[in-house]
Amino acid sequence: MKTYQIATIPGDGIGKEVVPAGRQVLEALAASGTTYKFAFEDFDWGGDYYRKHGVMMPADGLDALRTKDAILFGSAGDPDIADHITLWGLRLKICQGFDQYANVRPTRILPGIDGPLKRCRAEDLNWVIVRENSEGEYSGVGGRVHQGHPIEAATDVSMMTRVGVERILRYAFKLAQSRPRKLLTVITKSNAQRHAMVMWDEIALEVSREFPDVKWDKELVDAATARMVNRPATLDTIVATNLHADILSDLAAALAGSLGIAPTGNIDPERRYPSMFEPIHGSAFDIMGKGLANPIGTFWSVVMLLEHLGETEAAQQVMQAIESVTSTPALHTRDLGGTANTADVTKAVCDYLSARRERAAA
């Protein structure tokens, strides 16, 4: 029997609630009669670790993760620690350290969820946003000088390389090619950013020639926000820079009903290192410890984790369990207008997987 080595990093805030819930789902899945099992190792990195040690994770932390098959991550963010410390000290340290350059965020309106776009049918909003995850606006290039003086200056440089742009655009074209509509929208801002974004546009045209069966178009990022709201059915696969996709994917999650249901995968497509899967909702300290966190985003991230491991049937089973739960209004958490708590939703998903095993054995 194959054993998958899974690192769990709850991190901060409600990550400490939803990551254990995700582990429960994986354990329920393995108990439902599979040919594999999971071995978990939990890492207590995050804000509490920082208060004890002065860093979000140990200097050799990547070595502890390197041999894992996948990472299930919660969130990074603490109200008592500056955001740039929590982000760069944990999540980005892992993403960049393992060159997880493709951030993939599927978005669709799940059964039973009432999205804010009243004229939008569920089939009209079924997107995958591909975010460049290693450079661009989050490359970390820049600095501050003369701090505290009137002449203080600060810079953040959006650094784009040909190899970085080529590989994310090629990944996006391949992904679009694998989807039924074979449709890709390349997000740009080359009207105002006349160097790096112009290179982005030029490389998109070059890479497109490798995929003659993919229909593609370009959209300025500001116009893309309006298109997502007014013409959602014209979109399918979307690729954008680190910052642009970060913003657009939160809008996409809101249009699908809630940030609480949205997953993401930080992928190393070459599989040199483990990939990391996480909900996008953040640490949400205002609801921490109240049982209000929606674990669906984590469960959908588990689906992506299973797909990455090649366990497509298992991924489908968990997705079916998710859709069964979202179809039941009594199991909606507060962000979806309901009163269910984290434990209720987790139990319902695990029960669905257990019932499936019983049905298969009957």
Tab-separated table of C-alpha atoms in Angstrom:
chain	number	residue	atom	x	y	z
A	1	MET	CA	0.000	0.000	0.000
A	2	LYS	CA	1.364	3.387	-1.000
A	3	THR	CA	1.855	5.981	1.705
A	4	TYR	CA	1.765	9.663	0.800
A	5	GLN	CA	3.856	11.912	3.023
A	6	ILE	CA	1.859	15.072	3.730
A	7	ALA	CA	3.143	18.133	5.601
A	8	THR	CA	0.457	20.143	7.394
A	9	ILE	CA	1.185	23.769	8.278
A	10	PRO	CA	-1.859	25.359	9.922
A	11	GLY	CA	-0.089	28.702	10.321
A	12	ASP	CA	-2.182	31.456	11.852
A	13	GLY	CA	-5.773	32.315	12.713
A	14	ILE	CA	-8.421	30.029	11.295
A	15	GLY	CA	-5.708	28.040	9.546
A	16	LYS	CA	-5.454	26.197	12.864
A	17	GLU	CA	-9.085	25.125	12.446
A	18	VAL	CA	-9.398	24.376	8.739
A	19	VAL	CA	-6.144	22.468	8.207
A	20	PRO	CA	-7.014	19.860	10.883
A	21	ALA	CA	-10.426	19.639	9.192
A	22	GLY	CA	-8.680	18.974	5.879
A	23	ARG	CA	-6.625	16.248	7.523
A	24	GLN	CA	-9.841	14.671	8.847
A	25	VAL	CA	-11.201	14.523	5.299
A	26	LEU	CA	-8.043	12.877	3.981
A	27	GLU	CA	-8.157	10.356	6.823
A	28	ALA	CA	-11.839	9.636	6.138
A	29	LEU	CA	-10.998	9.138	2.477
A	30	ALA	CA	-8.181	6.705	3.255
A	31	ALA	CA	-10.476	4.803	5.620
A	32	SER	CA	-13.075	4.381	2.889
A	33	GLY	CA	-11.189	1.545	1.242
A	34	THR	CA	-8.295	2.933	-0.801
A	35	THR	CA	-5.038	1.459	-2.016
A	36	TYR	CA	-3.064	4.187	-0.279
A	37	LYS	CA	-2.802	5.959	3.048
A	38	PHE	CA	-1.465	9.261	4.346
A	39	ALA	CA	1.311	9.942	6.827
A	40	PHE	CA	1.071	13.444	8.275
A	41	GLU	CA	3.713	15.618	9.878
A	42	ASP	CA	2.495	18.844	11.470
A	43	PHE	CA	4.646	21.975	11.616
A	44	ASP	CA	3.852	24.681	14.171
A	45	TRP	CA	5.298	27.545	12.130
A	46	GLY	CA	3.604	30.932	12.070
A	47	GLY	CA	2.930	33.838	14.402
A	48	ASP	CA	3.225	31.845	17.624
A	49	TYR	CA	6.520	30.382	16.432
A	50	TYR	CA	7.709	33.925	15.642
A	51	ARG	CA	6.936	35.100	19.169
A	52	LYS	CA	9.133	32.330	20.558
A	53	HIS	CA	11.967	32.321	18.035
A	54	GLY	CA	11.920	35.638	16.147
A	55	VAL	CA	11.276	33.941	12.793
A	56	MET	CA	8.149	32.481	11.193
A	57	MET	CA	9.870	29.181	10.382
A	58	PRO	CA	13.345	27.791	11.050
A	59	ALA	CA	16.188	28.575	8.656
A	60	ASP	CA	16.390	24.919	7.610
A	61	GLY	CA	12.610	24.514	7.401
A	62	LEU	CA	12.603	23.811	3.662
A	63	ASP	CA	14.787	20.756	4.257
A	64	ALA	CA	12.097	19.309	6.538
A	65	LEU	CA	9.538	19.693	3.736
A	66	ARG	CA	11.668	18.674	0.775
A	67	THR	CA	10.849	14.954	0.864
A	68	LYS	CA	7.089	15.398	1.322
A	69	ASP	CA	4.660	14.507	-1.445
A	70	ALA	CA	2.564	17.614	-0.798
A	71	ILE	CA	1.960	20.401	1.703
A	72	LEU	CA	-1.419	21.443	3.124
A	73	PHE	CA	-1.158	25.039	4.319
A	74	GLY	CA	-3.563	27.187	6.328
A	75	SER	CA	-2.733	30.883	6.417
A	76	ALA	CA	-0.070	33.414	7.348
A	77	GLY	CA	-1.076	36.587	9.141
A	78	ASP	CA	-1.164	37.851	12.712
A	79	PRO	CA	-2.570	41.154	13.985
A	80	ASP	CA	0.462	41.655	16.234
A	81	ILE	CA	3.075	41.022	13.527
A	82	ALA	CA	3.625	43.125	10.416
A	83	ASP	CA	2.091	41.535	7.336
A	84	HIS	CA	5.303	41.635	5.314
A	85	ILE	CA	7.029	39.613	8.041
A	86	THR	CA	4.349	36.927	8.208
A	87	LEU	CA	4.039	36.608	4.431
A	88	TRP	CA	7.702	36.689	3.471
A	89	GLY	CA	8.734	34.686	6.507
A	90	LEU	CA	6.479	31.712	5.838
A	91	ARG	CA	4.277	31.380	2.772
A	92	LEU	CA	6.511	33.153	0.275
A	93	LYS	CA	9.599	31.526	1.751
A	94	ILE	CA	8.095	28.154	0.855
A	95	CYS	CA	6.649	29.196	-2.522
A	96	GLN	CA	9.863	30.822	-3.706
A	97	GLY	CA	12.152	28.321	-2.008
A	98	PHE	CA	10.487	25.482	-3.889
A	99	ASP	CA	9.972	27.504	-7.094
A	100	GLN	CA	6.216	26.900	-7.012
A	101	TYR	CA	5.813	29.282	-9.907
A	102	ALA	CA	2.264	28.390	-10.946
A	103	ASN	CA	-0.466	29.480	-8.567
A	104	VAL	CA	-3.690	27.881	-9.784
A	105	ARG	CA	-7.084	29.043	-8.523
A	106	PRO	CA	-10.232	27.346	-9.840
A	107	THR	CA	-13.462	29.275	-9.374
A	108	ARG	CA	-17.023	28.222	-10.028
A	109	ILE	CA	-20.432	28.585	-8.427
A	110	LEU	CA	-20.938	25.415	-6.415
A	111	PRO	CA	-24.395	23.820	-6.156
A	112	GLY	CA	-26.632	25.475	-3.596
A	113	ILE	CA	-24.593	28.689	-3.356
A	114	ASP	CA	-26.235	31.971	-4.279
A	115	GLY	CA	-23.649	34.226	-5.882
A	116	PRO	CA	-24.057	38.001	-6.015
A	117	LEU	CA	-24.445	38.110	-9.819
A	118	LYS	CA	-28.173	37.474	-10.088
A	119	ARG	CA	-28.199	37.099	-13.868
A	120	CYS	CA	-25.223	34.756	-13.860
A	121	ARG	CA	-25.910	31.055	-14.366
A	122	ALA	CA	-23.617	28.549	-12.689
A	123	GLU	CA	-22.298	27.424	-16.079
A	124	ASP	CA	-21.382	31.025	-16.912
A	125	LEU	CA	-18.831	31.265	-14.110
A	126	ASN	CA	-16.410	28.376	-14.365
A	127	TRP	CA	-12.896	29.758	-14.430
A	128	VAL	CA	-9.326	28.841	-13.609
A	129	ILE	CA	-7.011	31.729	-12.800
A	130	VAL	CA	-3.296	31.070	-13.305
A	131	ARG	CA	-1.132	33.435	-11.291
A	132	GLU	CA	2.576	33.869	-11.872
A	133	ASN	CA	3.859	33.013	-8.418
A	134	SER	CA	7.598	33.632	-8.314
A	135	GLU	CA	8.455	37.113	-9.567
A	136	GLY	CA	6.700	40.217	-10.906
A	137	GLU	CA	5.389	42.621	-8.292
A	138	TYR	CA	6.245	40.188	-5.460
A	139	SER	CA	9.857	39.577	-6.476
A	140	GLY	CA	11.093	41.394	-3.361
A	141	VAL	CA	13.349	43.756	-5.295
A	142	GLY	CA	13.496	47.265	-3.823
A	143	GLY	CA	14.372	49.093	-0.658
A	144	ARG	CA	14.000	52.117	1.602
A	145	VAL	CA	16.478	54.893	2.322
A	146	HIS	CA	16.579	57.945	4.620
A	147	GLN	CA	13.835	56.512	6.814
A	148	GLY	CA	12.193	59.042	9.079
A	149	HIS	CA	13.471	62.035	7.101
A	150	PRO	CA	11.571	64.239	4.640
A	151	ILE	CA	13.671	62.809	1.814
A	152	GLU	CA	12.694	59.221	2.674
A	153	ALA	CA	12.224	57.100	-0.442
A	154	ALA	CA	10.992	53.559	-1.060
A	155	THR	CA	10.853	51.358	-4.131
A	156	ASP	CA	9.282	48.041	-5.066
A	157	VAL	CA	10.397	46.855	-8.468
A	158	SER	CA	8.273	44.499	-10.539
A	159	MET	CA	10.898	42.141	-11.888
A	160	MET	CA	9.913	39.981	-14.861
A	161	THR	CA	12.260	37.633	-16.658
A	162	ARG	CA	11.790	36.049	-20.052
A	163	VAL	CA	12.088	32.560	-18.582
A	164	GLY	CA	9.563	33.382	-15.847
A	165	VAL	CA	7.030	34.847	-18.255
A	166	GLU	CA	7.468	32.100	-20.834
A	167	ARG	CA	6.967	29.288	-18.375
A	168	ILE	CA	3.795	30.697	-16.769
A	169	LEU	CA	2.239	31.557	-20.137
A	170	ARG	CA	3.092	28.119	-21.524
A	171	TYR	CA	1.578	26.529	-18.403
A	172	ALA	CA	-1.596	28.588	-18.889
A	173	PHE	CA	-1.890	27.727	-22.576
A	174	LYS	CA	-1.473	24.021	-21.763
A	175	LEU	CA	-4.121	24.251	-19.067
A	176	ALA	CA	-6.513	26.052	-21.415
A	177	GLN	CA	-5.819	23.396	-24.041
A	178	SER	CA	-6.877	20.685	-21.572
A	179	ARG	CA	-10.219	22.350	-20.783
A	180	PRO	CA	-13.314	21.874	-22.962
A	181	ARG	CA	-13.565	25.460	-24.215
A	182	LYS	CA	-9.832	25.830	-25.025
A	183	LEU	CA	-10.121	29.520	-24.243
A	184	LEU	CA	-7.466	31.713	-22.596
A	185	THR	CA	-7.505	35.364	-21.576
A	186	VAL	CA	-4.109	36.973	-21.012
A	187	ILE	CA	-4.302	39.868	-18.539
A	188	THR	CA	-2.020	42.819	-19.226
A	189	LYS	CA	-1.429	46.479	-18.432
A	190	SER	CA	0.921	47.317	-21.268
A	191	ASN	CA	-0.788	50.612	-22.037
A	192	ALA	CA	0.696	52.087	-18.844
A	193	GLN	CA	3.545	49.706	-17.949
A	194	ARG	CA	5.509	50.028	-21.151
A	195	HIS	CA	8.465	47.762	-20.522
A	196	ALA	CA	7.825	44.539	-18.575
A	197	MET	CA	4.168	44.267	-19.573
A	198	VAL	CA	5.001	44.891	-23.222
A	199	MET	CA	7.474	41.999	-22.963
A	200	TRP	CA	4.661	39.958	-21.367
A	201	ASP	CA	2.417	40.690	-24.377
A	202	GLU	CA	5.154	39.844	-26.872
A	203	ILE	CA	5.911	36.524	-25.190
A	204	ALA	CA	2.192	35.677	-25.058
A	205	LEU	CA	2.050	36.052	-28.830
A	206	GLU	CA	5.160	33.904	-29.266
A	207	VAL	CA	3.896	31.117	-26.993
A	208	SER	CA	0.424	31.178	-28.567
A	209	ARG	CA	1.902	29.878	-31.833
A	210	GLU	CA	2.637	26.580	-30.050
A	211	PHE	CA	-1.084	26.160	-29.305
A	212	PRO	CA	-3.039	26.795	-32.518
A	213	ASP	CA	-6.110	25.060	-31.074
A	214	VAL	CA	-6.366	27.514	-28.154
A	215	LYS	CA	-8.404	30.657	-28.764
A	216	TRP	CA	-6.961	33.542	-26.783
A	217	ASP	CA	-7.382	37.242	-26.220
A	218	LYS	CA	-5.835	40.031	-24.171
A	219	GLU	CA	-7.553	42.199	-21.585
A	220	LEU	CA	-6.289	45.145	-19.577
A	221	VAL	CA	-6.513	44.303	-15.887
A	222	ASP	CA	-8.888	47.154	-15.065
A	223	ALA	CA	-11.200	46.181	-17.913
A	224	ALA	CA	-10.966	42.557	-16.754
A	225	THR	CA	-12.663	43.407	-13.457
A	226	ALA	CA	-15.681	44.761	-15.331
A	227	ARG	CA	-15.696	41.810	-17.721
A	228	MET	CA	-15.726	39.355	-14.810
A	229	VAL	CA	-18.841	41.048	-13.466
A	230	ASN	CA	-20.687	41.910	-16.683
A	231	ARG	CA	-19.649	39.126	-19.066
A	232	PRO	CA	-18.491	36.153	-16.978
A	233	ALA	CA	-19.387	33.608	-19.657
A	234	THR	CA	-16.725	35.065	-21.981
A	235	LEU	CA	-13.964	33.879	-19.640
A	236	ASP	CA	-12.568	30.431	-18.952
A	237	THR	CA	-8.820	30.188	-18.267
A	238	ILE	CA	-7.142	33.418	-17.165
A	239	VAL	CA	-3.432	34.132	-16.734
A	240	ALA	CA	-1.979	37.194	-15.040
A	241	THR	CA	0.999	38.526	-13.149
A	242	ASN	CA	1.522	37.947	-9.460
A	243	LEU	CA	-0.260	41.089	-8.256
A	244	HIS	CA	-2.959	41.253	-10.931
A	245	ALA	CA	-4.010	37.634	-10.404
A	246	ASP	CA	-3.893	38.016	-6.639
A	247	ILE	CA	-6.518	40.750	-6.884
A	248	LEU	CA	-8.615	39.194	-9.646
A	249	SER	CA	-8.820	35.829	-7.891
A	250	ASP	CA	-10.290	37.419	-4.762
A	251	LEU	CA	-12.897	39.126	-6.938
A	252	ALA	CA	-13.576	35.781	-8.615
A	253	ALA	CA	-14.088	34.060	-5.254
A	254	ALA	CA	-16.478	36.786	-4.120
A	255	LEU	CA	-18.472	36.465	-7.347
A	256	ALA	CA	-18.705	32.711	-6.753
A	257	GLY	CA	-20.207	33.302	-3.321
A	258	SER	CA	-17.445	33.584	-0.733
A	259	LEU	CA	-13.697	33.683	-0.198
A	260	GLY	CA	-14.321	30.852	2.244
A	261	ILE	CA	-14.886	28.315	-0.526
A	262	ALA	CA	-11.920	29.207	-2.743
A	263	PRO	CA	-8.873	26.927	-3.071
A	264	THR	CA	-5.443	27.371	-4.547
A	265	GLY	CA	-2.466	25.273	-5.477
A	266	ASN	CA	1.116	26.557	-5.467
A	267	ILE	CA	2.504	24.226	-8.079
A	268	ASP	CA	5.974	23.204	-9.161
A	269	PRO	CA	4.968	21.804	-12.568
A	270	GLU	CA	8.337	20.074	-12.986
A	271	ARG	CA	7.800	18.226	-9.663
A	272	ARG	CA	11.294	18.967	-8.400
A	273	TYR	CA	9.840	19.969	-5.035
A	274	PRO	CA	6.578	19.403	-3.167
A	275	SER	CA	3.654	21.608	-4.178
A	276	MET	CA	1.562	23.399	-1.577
A	277	PHE	CA	-2.237	23.659	-1.373
A	278	GLU	CA	-4.224	26.182	0.655
A	279	PRO	CA	-7.508	28.058	0.948
A	280	ILE	CA	-7.232	31.705	-0.079
A	281	HIS	CA	-9.272	33.210	2.760
A	282	GLY	CA	-6.389	34.257	5.014
A	283	SER	CA	-6.076	34.073	8.775
A	284	ALA	CA	-9.396	35.845	9.623
A	285	PHE	CA	-8.494	36.499	13.262
A	286	ASP	CA	-11.883	38.127	13.851
A	287	ILE	CA	-13.572	34.707	13.740
A	288	MET	CA	-10.725	32.578	15.065
A	289	GLY	CA	-11.733	30.042	17.700
A	290	LYS	CA	-15.462	30.571	17.177
A	291	GLY	CA	-16.098	27.600	14.910
A	292	LEU	CA	-17.291	29.937	12.147
A	293	ALA	CA	-14.588	29.235	9.566
A	294	ASN	CA	-15.796	27.715	6.311
A	295	PRO	CA	-13.594	24.664	5.630
A	296	ILE	CA	-14.822	24.226	2.041
A	297	GLY	CA	-11.853	26.188	0.649
A	298	THR	CA	-9.524	23.774	2.418
A	299	PHE	CA	-11.478	20.735	1.218
A	300	TRP	CA	-11.354	21.991	-2.365
A	301	SER	CA	-7.604	22.499	-1.867
A	302	VAL	CA	-7.491	18.839	-0.785
A	303	VAL	CA	-9.146	17.995	-4.107
A	304	MET	CA	-6.353	19.813	-5.916
A	305	LEU	CA	-3.758	18.044	-3.758
A	306	LEU	CA	-5.213	14.660	-4.689
A	307	GLU	CA	-5.291	15.579	-8.374
A	308	HIS	CA	-1.635	16.574	-8.168
A	309	LEU	CA	-0.813	13.196	-6.623
A	310	GLY	CA	-2.586	11.476	-9.515
A	311	GLU	CA	-5.465	10.228	-7.346
A	312	THR	CA	-8.165	11.567	-9.687
A	313	GLU	CA	-10.923	9.201	-8.526
A	314	ALA	CA	-10.334	10.190	-4.909
A	315	ALA	CA	-10.364	13.861	-5.904
A	316	GLN	CA	-13.727	13.354	-7.591
A	317	GLN	CA	-15.105	11.675	-4.485
A	318	VAL	CA	-14.127	14.609	-2.270
A	319	MET	CA	-15.522	17.087	-4.803
A	320	GLN	CA	-18.812	15.193	-4.835
A	321	ALA	CA	-18.875	15.350	-1.044
A	322	ILE	CA	-18.268	19.105	-1.171
A	323	GLU	CA	-21.087	19.620	-3.670
A	324	SER	CA	-23.420	17.491	-1.568
A	325	VAL	CA	-22.705	19.727	1.430
A	326	THR	CA	-23.039	23.035	-0.414
A	327	SER	CA	-26.334	21.806	-1.869
A	328	THR	CA	-27.689	21.602	1.688
A	329	PRO	CA	-28.579	25.067	3.078
A	330	ALA	CA	-28.509	23.743	6.643
A	331	LEU	CA	-24.786	23.103	6.149
A	332	HIS	CA	-23.921	26.616	5.018
A	333	THR	CA	-21.566	28.547	7.267
A	334	ARG	CA	-22.062	32.206	8.153
A	335	ASP	CA	-20.168	33.547	5.123
A	336	LEU	CA	-22.768	31.793	2.944
A	337	GLY	CA	-25.684	33.115	4.968
A	338	GLY	CA	-26.128	30.007	7.120
A	339	THR	CA	-25.592	28.965	10.721
A	340	ALA	CA	-23.529	25.772	10.394
A	341	ASN	CA	-20.117	25.649	12.020
A	342	THR	CA	-16.769	24.256	10.920
A	343	ALA	CA	-17.322	20.950	12.682
A	344	ASP	CA	-20.769	20.484	11.109
A	345	VAL	CA	-19.414	20.872	7.579
A	346	THR	CA	-16.389	18.687	8.257
A	347	LYS	CA	-18.525	15.902	9.711
A	348	ALA	CA	-20.916	16.057	6.754
A	349	VAL	CA	-18.090	15.674	4.229
A	350	CYS	CA	-16.502	12.821	6.182
A	351	ASP	CA	-19.878	11.113	6.593
A	352	TYR	CA	-20.452	11.342	2.831
A	353	LEU	CA	-17.126	9.632	2.166
A	354	SER	CA	-17.872	6.926	4.753
A	355	ALA	CA	-21.354	6.354	3.322
A	356	ARG	CA	-19.858	5.974	-0.116
A	357	ARG	CA	-17.639	3.190	1.195
A	358	GLU	CA	-20.652	1.468	2.712
A	359	ARG	CA	-22.599	1.788	-0.536
A	360	ALA	CA	-19.690	0.344	-2.499
A	361	ALA	CA	-19.426	-2.605	-0.084
A	362	ALA	CA	-23.161	-3.359	-0.238
